[in-house]
Amino acid sequence: MVKHSQATTIRDVARQARVSAATVSRYLNRSAPVAAETGQRIQQAMRELGYSPRLAARALATHKTYTVGVISNALNYAFFGPLLRGMDEVLREQEYRLLMATCIAGQDRGNLPFGPHNTDGVVVFANTVDDEQLIEWHAVGFPCVLLYRLPPGDLSFPCVNVENHAAVRQLTEHLIEAHGRRRIAFIHAPDYHQDDLQREAGYREALRRYGLPYDAALVLRGDYRREQASRAIEAFLARVLSDCDAVVAGDDDLALTVLGALYRAGVNVPEQVAVVGFDDQHFAASLVPPLTTVRAPTEAVGRVAARQVLHLIRGEAVERETLLPTDLVLRRSCGCAGQSLRKGLSESYHPQMLVGR
Amino acid sequence: MVKHSQATTIRDVARQARVSAATVSRYLNRSAPVAAETGQRIQQAMRELGYSPRLAARALATHKTYTVGVISNALNYAFFGPLLRGMDEVLREQEYRLLMATCIAGQDRGNLPFGPHNTDGVVVFANTVDDEQLIEWHAVGFPCVLLYRLPPGDLSFPCVNVENHAAVRQLTEHLIEAHGRRRIAFIHAPDYHQDDLQREAGYREALRRYGLPYDAALVLRGDYRREQASRAIEAFLARVLSDCDAVVAGDDDLALTVLGALYRAGVNVPEQVAVVGFDDQHFAASLVPPLTTVRAPTEAVGRVAARQVLHLIRGEAVERETLLPTDLVLRRSCGCAGQSLRKGLSESYHPQMLVGR
């Protein structure tokens, strides 16, 4: 992090000027109008504290590392593969290097892996960096792109996201309309990002549209860690199973866990309980039964994010919010018949229906 | 990379002294005896070229970054998740930071993401860094741990690997002994690392022990890219399917692709063709049918590698080669009955056998 005249930050300026740090940031970056009187208070506070955003900006402009950092919270999920790959490919084409590191919001405060001292810009996954840090970066004009979240205080960081709300609404409506499901559980991802909340909102809207009651007992909130997902989900299903005919899982990794728990409980999917996921990870089509899910363009999210951060680094115009479209992929786990995917490979076998499809 | 007196490297010293760079490295590091006459030639070459390994070593010793870099070739495979997570956890405990970057051997020569200038040590995945670079790092004493490969020229880098040869031998023997398979195909990973060659050697040894002929037509060599694996595997299977009763896939990702291709061809697994993989990735138990595979302790490999690089950084003793044990996990795809995994979750359902298991 760039430090101005010892340890003075825009938070100090904001306190002195009795405004929010976001307001200081907007004023310094001219990203939104600020009342004249407020601007004068900010100017005065900066003089009193000896804070010079220009010094920080100049330092940023002069040392180029041709390196972009990406900060994520974990690397244990196949989900990150396509995301990082999309970023890495675009940056390599432009002779930039992508460095990756994990960060835990709160815990890693003041000890971030990337900043203006070692990168030309960063891509931040969900809530892995504190709002205060983002406001600080915004104030000094450090190029930053947010993934799967909106910026704090409406700052002008570009954000890249996928259609979460509409996709889960459609998926839930499909369970109701096409398969007559009425008691639909929703399993939150344990990390509770904005996209997860958008997915729950889509689920709730579908219920509302069909006049089905929202029942908090059918919603598993993410007060478990990913490592304990299996146990949390088993306990949840044991509670709700006698009263539930479908499960909307927050993502494909959770759907995989749900399918395992239902299999061990001897519950037939989709006949007794339908299961759907989100992402369409590479294994989704090969699960038992093949998983109905939402195809999220995760690699494209990475490519867009990389292009946006390069635009910022070069001082070019960027889209403030990019929302990439998703597709429903209907397979067997929701109750759909499953498409006929077979095609001739060899004439020497007489194709037979595989059991379980 | 640390540069000595302009651009003189140990390769220049080696050329001048008419020895290999590995010999110069062994001499400088005292990691193996070098003939007295050879040592004198090296000393003279260093004097003539003004090369001082001590300056490089001192630079290494004084600036501490508390950062370890890991270099991998790709991030698109779920395989890397547990590996990176194991490393990240151990390093965080010791208040070190893990940075990750991709590197393509050959292509990224002279432009490596990590070196003594920005990290205290590196972990190198398979063949992602050229041998010449490793020899250079060895000469200046830069802490380096190799994953899934042995060091070039027998240099004293610690290596961490899993039991590849014995595991695939046992898996292949299981297909022969327990399931009477005789025409067993082997599908190489496309990137051809040492571990992949060890796996093929295990497959060949099993054939030899049972007096089965090795048939090159049944082996798919990795002259395809991961992205094209599906097409390459379909074409291969179309050729060999009428003459093949089992497939040993180089890893679980490839096994997933094989299962998909066989399903589309209407081939029954395991009745017509048995399929086995390697790694026991998180999706393996949920495939159709559940995948028989080798459980590789990938997260433990990451933890061991992180501990080794910390030992090197602190000048402590290290194991030169760590070989972590693997386990066979017998599921339905090889022809085994599959274990009874069911247990009570809710009394309200009458457990039924799921189709396809």
XYZ file of C-alpha atoms in Angstrom:
714
model
C 0.000 0.000 0.000
C 1.267 3.460 -0.837
C 1.689 5.497 2.336
C 1.481 9.300 2.202
C 3.620 11.456 4.470
C 4.153 8.688 7.039
C 0.870 7.011 7.796
C -1.748 9.564 6.825
C -4.530 7.990 4.823
C -7.737 9.219 3.305
C -9.464 7.814 6.362
C -7.625 10.421 8.444
C -8.569 13.095 5.938
C -12.199 11.947 6.060
C -12.278 12.024 9.875
C -10.732 15.502 9.959
C -13.187 16.769 7.316
C -16.143 15.000 8.976
C -17.125 13.173 5.760
C -16.928 9.535 4.699
C -13.799 8.093 3.162
C -15.843 7.309 0.057
C -16.667 10.999 -0.273
C -12.979 11.920 -0.076
C -12.289 9.325 -2.730
C -15.024 10.647 -5.026
C -13.730 14.172 -4.547
C -10.107 13.244 -5.318
C -11.020 11.137 -8.335
C -13.724 13.524 -9.576
C -15.836 10.431 -10.099
C -18.989 12.107 -8.747
C -19.869 15.693 -7.800
C -19.220 16.710 -4.192
C -20.791 19.831 -2.618
C -18.482 22.867 -2.815
C -18.467 23.324 0.946
C -17.560 19.632 1.454
C -14.741 19.986 -1.095
C -13.344 22.925 0.841
C -13.415 20.984 4.114
C -11.567 18.092 2.408
C -8.960 20.473 0.937
C -8.397 22.019 4.353
C -8.093 18.632 6.050
C -5.497 17.528 3.505
C -3.463 20.700 4.083
C -3.599 20.268 7.858
C -2.539 16.628 7.648
C 0.043 17.110 4.917
C -1.706 14.553 2.732
C -0.833 14.674 -0.946
C -2.722 12.341 -3.271
C -0.599 13.624 -6.177
C 2.573 12.109 -4.743
C 0.872 8.768 -4.528
C -0.516 9.142 -8.048
C 2.909 10.039 -9.425
C 4.498 7.019 -7.780
C 1.807 4.894 -9.383
C 2.356 6.394 -12.804
C 6.115 6.007 -12.910
C 6.894 2.492 -11.816
C 5.418 -0.084 -14.129
C 5.645 -3.713 -13.107
C 3.691 -5.198 -16.033
C 2.145 -7.367 -13.349
C -1.478 -7.735 -12.315
C -2.428 -9.380 -9.031
C -5.550 -11.412 -8.405
C -6.754 -11.870 -4.863
C -9.049 -14.783 -4.030
C -10.182 -16.275 -0.759
C -9.383 -19.908 -1.441
C -8.057 -22.092 -4.190
C -9.616 -25.380 -3.235
C -12.452 -25.268 -5.710
C -12.359 -26.227 -9.322
C -14.354 -23.048 -9.904
C -11.198 -20.886 -9.783
C -9.461 -22.813 -12.569
C -11.357 -21.353 -15.539
C -11.451 -17.911 -13.906
C -7.664 -17.707 -13.448
C -7.044 -19.258 -16.818
C -9.165 -16.625 -18.602
C -7.256 -13.846 -16.853
C -3.842 -15.416 -17.394
C -4.444 -15.862 -21.138
C -5.521 -12.263 -21.801
C -2.690 -10.818 -19.701
C -0.056 -13.024 -21.345
C -1.217 -11.865 -24.776
C -0.567 -8.291 -23.640
C 2.790 -9.256 -22.083
C 1.536 -8.743 -18.579
C 2.018 -11.294 -15.851
C -0.687 -12.565 -13.519
C 0.264 -13.254 -9.910
C -2.227 -14.932 -7.606
C -2.518 -14.976 -3.844
C -5.108 -15.762 -1.243
C -6.437 -13.209 1.168
C -8.890 -13.513 4.034
C -10.952 -10.348 4.593
C -10.457 -9.073 8.128
C -7.601 -11.447 8.906
C -5.161 -10.102 6.318
C -5.918 -6.434 6.945
C -2.807 -4.290 6.477
C -0.919 -7.228 5.035
C -2.269 -7.537 1.517
C -0.275 -9.523 -1.024
C -0.683 -6.894 -3.758
C -0.771 -3.139 -4.026
C 0.752 -0.270 -5.995
C 4.242 -1.260 -4.756
C 4.319 -4.563 -6.634
C 1.587 -4.550 -9.283
C 0.068 -2.194 -11.858
C -3.437 -3.236 -10.855
C -5.469 -5.900 -9.093
C -8.517 -8.058 -9.633
C -10.385 -8.715 -6.400
C -12.587 -11.786 -5.981
C -15.777 -11.124 -4.006
C -15.248 -9.930 -0.427
C -11.593 -10.805 -0.002
C -10.439 -7.203 0.514
C -11.925 -4.837 3.090
C -14.020 -1.914 1.874
C -11.609 0.531 3.569
C -8.760 -0.805 1.438
C -10.803 -0.468 -1.751
C -11.683 3.123 -0.850
C -7.996 3.846 -0.296
C -7.044 2.341 -3.663
C -9.820 4.297 -5.336
C -8.546 7.533 -3.822
C -5.023 7.071 -5.196
C -6.319 5.830 -8.548
C -4.913 2.312 -8.225
C -6.452 0.192 -11.016
C -8.812 -2.327 -9.487
C -11.546 -4.575 -10.895
C -14.095 -6.343 -8.703
C -15.452 -9.804 -9.418
C -18.831 -11.034 -8.207
C -19.479 -7.983 -6.067
C -20.386 -4.318 -6.346
C -18.025 -1.617 -5.074
C -18.465 -0.119 -1.613
C -20.137 3.289 -1.467
C -20.843 3.321 -5.189
C -17.216 4.014 -6.096
C -16.362 3.832 -9.787
C -14.558 0.473 -9.815
C -15.498 -1.735 -12.744
C -17.354 -4.878 -11.621
C -17.828 -8.130 -13.503
C -20.612 -10.472 -12.545
C -22.898 -13.109 -14.016
C -26.666 -13.201 -14.110
C -27.380 -14.799 -10.738
C -30.838 -13.589 -9.872
C -32.608 -14.277 -13.167
C -30.868 -17.628 -13.622
C -31.867 -19.059 -10.244
C -35.366 -17.636 -10.601
C -35.755 -19.471 -13.926
C -34.234 -22.647 -12.532
C -36.612 -22.624 -9.561
C -39.573 -21.820 -11.818
C -38.585 -24.781 -13.979
C -38.748 -27.075 -10.915
C -42.213 -25.740 -10.112
C -43.654 -25.592 -13.621
C -42.134 -28.567 -15.384
C -41.769 -30.947 -12.432
C -44.493 -29.887 -10.028
C -42.129 -29.328 -7.100
C -43.627 -27.368 -4.228
C -41.283 -27.789 -1.225
C -37.976 -26.558 -2.537
C -34.958 -26.218 -0.262
C -32.162 -23.708 -0.883
C -28.567 -24.307 0.250
C -26.363 -21.259 0.599
C -22.687 -21.283 -0.221
C -20.836 -20.975 3.084
C -18.992 -17.806 2.139
C -22.046 -15.648 1.608
C -21.007 -13.418 -1.233
C -23.237 -10.988 -3.041
C -23.809 -13.461 -5.846
C -25.020 -16.008 -3.340
C -27.517 -13.528 -1.951
C -28.643 -12.711 -5.509
C -29.216 -16.425 -6.080
C -31.338 -16.697 -2.958
C -33.320 -13.639 -4.101
C -34.004 -15.375 -7.426
C -35.203 -18.472 -5.569
C -37.501 -16.376 -3.380
C -38.921 -14.478 -6.321
C -39.814 -17.726 -8.094
C -41.680 -18.909 -4.979
C -43.486 -15.575 -4.764
C -44.532 -15.671 -8.431
C -46.108 -19.087 -7.912
C -47.710 -18.223 -4.581
C -45.548 -20.718 -2.682
C -44.697 -19.786 0.911
C -41.087 -18.969 1.813
C -40.119 -21.304 4.640
C -36.897 -20.418 6.489
C -36.663 -24.034 7.691
C -36.007 -25.075 4.077
C -33.024 -22.724 3.730
C -29.548 -23.772 4.881
C -27.558 -20.661 5.658
C -23.819 -20.856 5.322
C -22.685 -20.971 8.921
C -20.448 -23.922 8.097
C -17.076 -24.017 6.391
C -16.555 -25.606 2.982
C -14.673 -28.448 4.656
C -17.686 -29.235 6.799
C -20.231 -28.801 4.001
C -20.838 -32.532 3.844
C -21.798 -32.810 7.505
C -23.836 -29.586 7.542
C -25.736 -30.653 4.435
C -26.404 -34.156 5.786
C -27.771 -32.736 9.022
C -29.900 -30.234 7.115
C -31.276 -32.876 4.746
C -32.018 -35.251 7.630
C -34.196 -32.481 9.086
C -36.052 -31.424 5.944
C -36.080 -34.536 3.776
C -39.530 -35.780 4.751
C -40.926 -32.383 3.777
C -38.944 -31.512 0.641
C -39.129 -32.477 -3.022
C -36.308 -30.421 -4.530
C -32.976 -28.831 -3.577
C -31.490 -25.740 -5.197
C -27.781 -25.889 -4.312
C -25.792 -22.641 -4.288
C -23.207 -24.099 -6.675
C -22.158 -27.367 -8.325
C -19.718 -28.284 -5.539
C -22.601 -28.142 -3.074
C -24.859 -30.055 -5.484
C -22.185 -32.783 -5.640
C -22.310 -32.995 -1.841
C -26.124 -33.065 -1.869
C -26.156 -35.917 -4.397
C -23.696 -37.875 -2.242
C -25.782 -37.368 0.903
C -29.018 -38.371 -0.866
C -27.368 -41.440 -2.365
C -26.149 -42.565 1.054
C -29.657 -41.993 2.431
C -31.150 -44.143 -0.314
C -33.129 -41.253 -1.768
C -33.815 -41.458 -5.469
C -32.861 -38.388 -7.540
C -34.837 -36.937 -9.282
C -37.857 -39.203 -8.569
C -38.045 -38.325 -4.864
C -35.954 -35.186 -4.675
C -34.798 -33.060 -7.626
C -31.358 -31.439 -7.324
C -29.960 -28.493 -9.276
C -26.675 -26.568 -9.051
C -24.906 -23.508 -10.474
C -21.743 -23.055 -12.630
C -21.788 -26.131 -14.905
C -18.356 -27.217 -13.786
C -16.572 -29.803 -15.896
C -17.838 -32.713 -13.796
C -21.531 -31.687 -13.772
C -22.541 -33.667 -16.858
C -20.929 -36.817 -15.434
C -22.620 -36.908 -12.040
C -25.276 -39.431 -10.981
C -27.699 -38.374 -12.310
C -26.262 -35.747 -14.702
C -26.708 -32.388 -13.031
C -29.188 -29.736 -14.120
C -27.418 -26.452 -13.502
C -26.768 -22.933 -14.721
C -23.894 -22.577 -17.139
C -21.846 -19.628 -15.856
C -19.246 -18.200 -18.260
C -16.509 -18.305 -15.620
C -13.576 -18.215 -18.034
C -15.195 -15.258 -19.849
C -15.509 -13.453 -16.494
C -11.738 -13.850 -16.135
C -11.097 -12.560 -19.644
C -13.363 -9.521 -19.187
C -11.766 -8.716 -15.825
C -8.284 -8.851 -17.341
C -9.308 -6.567 -20.199
C -10.904 -4.111 -17.778
C -7.841 -3.901 -15.560
C -5.649 -3.309 -18.646
C -8.002 -0.504 -19.739
C -7.683 1.075 -16.291
C -3.892 0.757 -16.324
C -3.794 2.489 -19.716
C -6.237 5.179 -18.663
C -8.864 4.019 -21.138
C -12.638 3.966 -20.705
C -14.223 0.987 -18.943
C -17.709 -0.390 -18.404
C -18.712 0.193 -14.797
C -20.691 -2.994 -14.525
C -20.530 -5.991 -16.815
C -23.191 -8.638 -16.343
C -22.484 -11.782 -18.334
C -25.428 -13.952 -19.389
C -25.929 -17.510 -18.169
C -27.796 -20.518 -19.626
C -29.969 -23.176 -18.050
C -28.606 -26.644 -18.744
C -31.391 -29.161 -18.227
C -30.173 -32.654 -17.441
C -31.600 -35.599 -15.544
C -31.251 -34.390 -11.913
C -34.227 -31.993 -12.119
C -36.480 -34.640 -13.606
C -35.933 -33.833 -17.287
C -35.534 -36.859 -19.514
C -32.007 -35.944 -20.454
C -31.087 -35.440 -24.064
C -30.033 -38.259 -26.267
C -26.306 -37.656 -26.381
C -25.344 -40.907 -27.983
C -23.705 -40.930 -31.352
C -21.799 -43.589 -33.238
C -18.241 -44.175 -32.118
C -17.717 -47.728 -33.236
C -19.976 -50.144 -35.103
C -18.636 -53.103 -33.221
C -20.808 -52.513 -30.169
C -24.549 -52.693 -30.015
C -25.389 -49.577 -28.049
C -27.351 -50.343 -24.924
C -29.022 -47.915 -22.631
C -26.739 -47.329 -19.709
C -28.461 -47.926 -16.437
C -29.085 -44.806 -14.481
C -29.734 -42.491 -17.414
C 17.095 -13.645 -11.517
C 20.204 -12.404 -9.776
C 22.772 -11.233 -12.309
C 26.470 -11.334 -11.451
C 28.857 -8.689 -12.832
C 26.604 -7.768 -15.764
C 25.378 -10.910 -17.400
C 27.926 -13.543 -16.424
C 26.248 -16.760 -15.364
C 27.455 -20.151 -14.274
C 26.822 -21.293 -17.831
C 29.590 -18.923 -18.949
C 31.818 -20.239 -16.175
C 31.025 -23.814 -17.232
C 31.832 -23.110 -20.874
C 35.111 -21.405 -19.957
C 36.078 -24.283 -17.642
C 34.896 -26.929 -20.158
C 32.605 -28.639 -17.649
C 28.812 -28.851 -17.306
C 26.835 -26.168 -15.504
C 25.680 -28.849 -13.066
C 29.299 -29.552 -12.170
C 29.933 -25.855 -11.489
C 26.822 -25.848 -9.306
C 27.910 -28.942 -7.370
C 31.349 -27.411 -6.883
C 29.977 -24.070 -5.637
C 27.442 -25.690 -3.343
C 29.779 -28.467 -2.169
C 26.834 -30.790 -2.670
C 29.012 -33.490 -4.250
C 32.775 -33.992 -4.644
C 34.378 -32.567 -7.789
C 37.844 -33.616 -8.966
C 40.565 -31.255 -7.733
C 41.712 -30.442 -11.249
C 38.135 -29.641 -12.290
C 37.732 -27.391 -9.249
C 40.864 -25.481 -10.245
C 39.572 -24.979 -13.783
C 36.285 -23.648 -12.367
C 38.098 -21.289 -9.988
C 40.207 -19.962 -12.826
C 37.199 -19.469 -15.087
C 35.407 -17.518 -12.340
C 38.449 -15.266 -11.875
C 38.737 -14.654 -15.604
C 35.047 -13.812 -15.949
C 34.788 -11.828 -12.729
C 32.014 -14.131 -11.475
C 31.364 -14.038 -7.746
C 28.801 -16.475 -6.371
C 29.332 -14.974 -2.893
C 27.861 -11.640 -3.928
C 24.757 -13.418 -5.173
C 24.575 -15.510 -2.006
C 24.910 -12.445 0.198
C 22.149 -10.644 -1.684
C 19.976 -13.688 -1.117
C 20.752 -13.815 2.577
C 20.059 -10.191 3.346
C 16.777 -9.330 1.720
C 13.932 -11.340 3.109
C 10.577 -11.109 1.426
C 8.733 -13.684 3.548
C 7.257 -14.749 0.260
C 7.409 -18.107 -1.502
C 6.496 -18.465 -5.170
C 4.913 -21.494 -6.767
C 5.230 -21.978 -10.495
C 2.745 -24.202 -12.305
C 1.984 -24.714 -15.969
C -1.769 -24.263 -15.891
C -4.532 -23.640 -13.428
C -7.415 -25.119 -15.311
C -7.527 -28.396 -13.448
C -9.161 -29.094 -10.159
C -5.974 -30.989 -9.331
C -4.129 -27.782 -8.419
C -6.674 -26.722 -5.802
C -5.633 -29.101 -3.010
C -1.953 -28.698 -3.892
C -2.002 -24.893 -3.595
C -4.201 -25.030 -0.534
C -1.782 -27.339 1.298
C 1.092 -24.985 0.545
C -0.840 -21.841 1.392
C -1.921 -23.205 4.777
C 1.561 -24.215 5.932
C 3.123 -20.952 4.738
C 0.430 -18.817 6.378
C 1.016 -20.582 9.688
C 4.659 -19.526 9.441
C 3.717 -15.997 8.381
C 4.983 -16.474 4.888
C 2.958 -15.581 1.834
C 2.397 -17.809 -1.166
C 2.312 -16.187 -4.599
C 1.323 -18.232 -7.608
C 2.009 -17.764 -11.292
C 1.965 -19.825 -14.433
C 5.027 -20.516 -16.500
C 5.482 -22.349 -19.777
C 8.863 -24.081 -20.079
C 10.742 -22.823 -23.113
C 8.317 -19.974 -23.802
C 8.937 -18.061 -20.565
C 12.705 -18.506 -20.569
C 14.429 -15.448 -19.106
C 11.109 -14.037 -17.963
C 10.265 -16.095 -14.896
C 7.668 -14.743 -12.473
C 9.760 -15.565 -9.398
C 13.396 -15.511 -8.420
C 15.707 -14.297 -5.662
C 14.658 -10.678 -6.372
C 11.065 -11.135 -5.222
C 10.820 -14.353 -3.184
C 12.777 -16.240 -0.531
C 12.254 -19.511 -2.368
C 10.164 -21.282 -4.981
C 8.217 -24.472 -5.464
C 8.348 -25.692 -9.059
C 5.619 -27.905 -10.497
C 6.930 -30.597 -12.860
C 8.723 -29.285 -15.972
C 7.602 -25.686 -15.853
C 11.109 -24.260 -15.404
C 14.044 -25.064 -17.691
C 16.864 -27.220 -16.344
C 19.360 -24.395 -17.010
C 17.403 -22.106 -14.707
C 17.310 -24.734 -11.961
C 21.067 -25.230 -12.272
C 21.549 -21.464 -11.975
C 19.371 -21.304 -8.856
C 21.208 -24.256 -7.376
C 24.553 -22.534 -7.940
C 23.540 -19.409 -6.057
C 21.819 -21.396 -3.309
C 18.308 -20.143 -4.071
C 15.847 -22.323 -2.093
C 13.880 -24.453 -4.519
C 11.659 -27.517 -4.123
C 10.573 -29.656 -7.061
C 7.168 -31.303 -7.326
C 6.508 -34.431 -9.362
C 9.955 -34.487 -10.929
C 13.566 -35.250 -10.112
C 16.228 -32.536 -10.343
C 18.360 -32.196 -13.454
C 21.875 -33.634 -13.263
C 21.303 -35.054 -9.773
C 21.479 -31.653 -8.078
C 20.524 -31.582 -4.421
C 17.073 -29.998 -4.722
C 14.440 -31.616 -2.518
C 11.745 -33.364 -4.565
C 8.264 -34.373 -3.505
C 6.397 -37.028 -5.410
C 3.735 -39.687 -4.962
C 3.964 -43.415 -5.588
C 3.093 -43.516 -9.280
C 4.739 -46.676 -10.535
C 3.597 -49.091 -7.819
C 0.075 -47.637 -7.730
C -0.611 -48.004 -11.453
C 1.033 -51.447 -11.475
C -1.353 -52.583 -8.729
C -4.347 -50.964 -10.411
C -3.554 -52.695 -13.709
C -2.938 -56.001 -11.939
C -6.306 -55.607 -10.261
C -7.974 -55.263 -13.685
C -6.211 -58.442 -14.850
C -6.605 -60.546 -11.715
C -9.990 -59.548 -10.331
C -11.788 -58.715 -13.564
C -10.062 -60.854 -16.170
C -9.182 -57.946 -18.451
C -6.592 -58.723 -21.107
C -6.664 -55.863 -23.641
C -5.984 -52.825 -21.517
C -5.494 -49.379 -23.069
C -3.380 -46.645 -21.442
C -4.074 -42.933 -21.979
C -1.213 -40.564 -21.302
C -1.702 -37.132 -19.818
C -0.965 -34.635 -22.592
C 1.803 -32.871 -20.721
C 4.105 -35.862 -20.355
C 5.660 -35.313 -16.993
C 7.907 -37.734 -15.168
C 5.000 -38.975 -13.066
C 3.068 -39.778 -16.211
C 5.979 -41.836 -17.523
C 6.218 -43.605 -14.140
C 2.523 -44.460 -14.443
C 3.026 -45.932 -17.896
C 5.981 -47.945 -16.561
C 3.704 -49.355 -13.820
C 1.123 -50.323 -16.454
C 3.784 -52.023 -18.572
C 5.219 -53.906 -15.622
C 1.789 -55.300 -14.745
C 1.366 -56.552 -18.328
C 4.822 -58.141 -18.211
C 4.129 -59.887 -14.907
C 1.023 -61.475 -16.372
C 2.621 -62.353 -19.694
C 0.362 -59.991 -21.636
C 1.855 -58.367 -24.735
C 2.520 -54.630 -24.776
C 0.681 -53.219 -27.794
C 1.599 -49.666 -28.785
C -1.728 -49.358 -30.604
C -3.467 -49.491 -27.212
C -1.498 -46.529 -25.855
C -2.608 -42.943 -26.522
C 0.414 -40.692 -26.274
C -0.164 -37.124 -25.280
C 0.321 -35.299 -28.545
C -2.916 -33.425 -27.947
C -3.651 -30.466 -25.686
C -5.882 -30.717 -22.621
C -8.507 -28.663 -24.433
C -8.606 -31.198 -27.227
C -8.494 -34.233 -24.937
C -12.115 -35.038 -25.630
C -11.642 -35.256 -29.383
C -8.305 -37.089 -29.157
C -9.764 -39.621 -26.732
C -12.883 -40.190 -28.849
C -10.790 -40.802 -31.943
C -8.499 -43.151 -30.017
C -11.403 -45.096 -28.512
C -13.137 -45.363 -31.898
C -9.973 -47.070 -33.166
C -9.355 -49.458 -30.277
C -12.799 -50.080 -28.813
C -13.535 -53.321 -30.638
C -10.261 -54.720 -29.291
C -10.164 -53.358 -25.750
C -11.773 -54.324 -22.447
C -10.287 -51.765 -20.040
C -8.837 -48.233 -20.022
C -6.228 -46.953 -17.557
C -6.542 -43.161 -17.762
C -3.523 -41.048 -16.775
C -5.617 -39.071 -14.285
C -9.213 -38.528 -13.161
C -9.810 -35.638 -15.566
C -8.955 -37.941 -18.441
C -11.081 -40.721 -16.921
C -14.015 -38.279 -16.819
C -13.500 -37.645 -20.538
C -13.264 -41.396 -21.236
C -16.522 -42.060 -19.372
C -18.245 -39.319 -21.366
C -16.974 -40.709 -24.686
C -18.017 -44.272 -23.793
C -21.444 -43.104 -22.654
C -22.003 -41.276 -25.926
C -20.886 -44.404 -27.804
C -23.381 -46.519 -25.880
C -20.647 -48.621 -24.274
C -21.480 -50.043 -20.871
C -18.931 -49.369 -18.091
C -17.679 -51.599 -16.504
C -19.498 -54.495 -18.215
C -17.944 -53.914 -21.629
C -15.003 -51.674 -20.787
C -13.574 -51.042 -17.317
C -12.227 -47.527 -16.639
C -9.810 -46.400 -13.920
C -8.167 -43.052 -13.118
C -5.588 -41.464 -10.839
C -5.832 -38.773 -8.078
C -9.258 -39.421 -6.516
C -10.412 -35.894 -7.167
C -13.498 -34.699 -5.331
C -15.851 -35.663 -8.164
C -14.505 -39.208 -8.651
C -16.948 -40.902 -6.262
C -19.905 -39.199 -7.961
C -19.199 -40.177 -11.564
C -21.266 -42.701 -13.572
C -20.246 -45.269 -12.535
C -18.250 -44.222 -9.455
C -14.600 -44.165 -10.477
C -12.006 -46.678 -9.360
C -8.838 -44.674 -8.969
C -5.658 -44.098 -6.982
C -6.010 -41.759 -4.042
C -3.078 -39.343 -4.309
C -2.347 -37.214 -1.227
C -2.207 -34.008 -3.272
C -2.822 -31.618 -0.385
C -0.138 -33.418 1.652
C 2.285 -32.964 -1.268
C 1.621 -29.229 -1.003
C 2.192 -29.244 2.762
C 5.436 -31.213 2.507
C 6.712 -28.942 -0.260
C 5.982 -25.838 1.812
C 7.782 -27.305 4.843
C 10.772 -28.247 2.708
C 11.126 -24.799 1.186
C 10.932 -23.253 4.680
C 13.680 -25.635 5.863
C 15.841 -24.561 2.934
C 15.190 -20.873 3.608
C 16.232 -21.364 7.240
C 19.299 -23.413 6.307
C 17.919 -26.540 7.974
C 18.285 -30.127 6.817
C 15.845 -31.475 4.228
C 14.891 -34.841 2.776
C 16.239 -35.069 -0.766
C 13.345 -37.126 -2.031
C 9.960 -37.567 -0.391
C 7.701 -40.220 -1.884
C 4.184 -40.079 -0.474
C 2.126 -43.277 -0.432
C -1.078 -43.704 -2.418
C -4.123 -45.969 -1.966
C -6.240 -47.908 -4.425
C -9.879 -46.875 -4.191
C -12.003 -49.626 -5.728
C -15.388 -48.453 -6.939
C -17.797 -49.605 -9.610
C -15.978 -48.477 -12.785
C -13.415 -51.317 -12.670
C -16.093 -53.947 -12.159
C -16.022 -54.098 -8.373
C -19.426 -54.290 -6.752
C -19.004 -50.981 -4.999
C -19.228 -50.783 -1.258
C -22.476 -50.300 0.558
C -22.220 -46.653 1.482
C -25.791 -46.205 2.550
C -26.586 -45.199 6.082
C -29.735 -43.833 7.687
C -30.452 -40.161 7.115
C -34.183 -40.068 7.597
C -36.666 -42.771 8.529
C -39.338 -41.267 6.349
C -37.948 -42.804 3.181
C -37.738 -46.452 2.328
C -34.265 -46.732 0.915
C -34.262 -48.065 -2.628
C -31.333 -49.142 -4.676
C -30.430 -46.276 -6.956
C -30.250 -47.345 -10.545
C -26.805 -47.296 -11.998
C -24.977 -48.420 -8.894
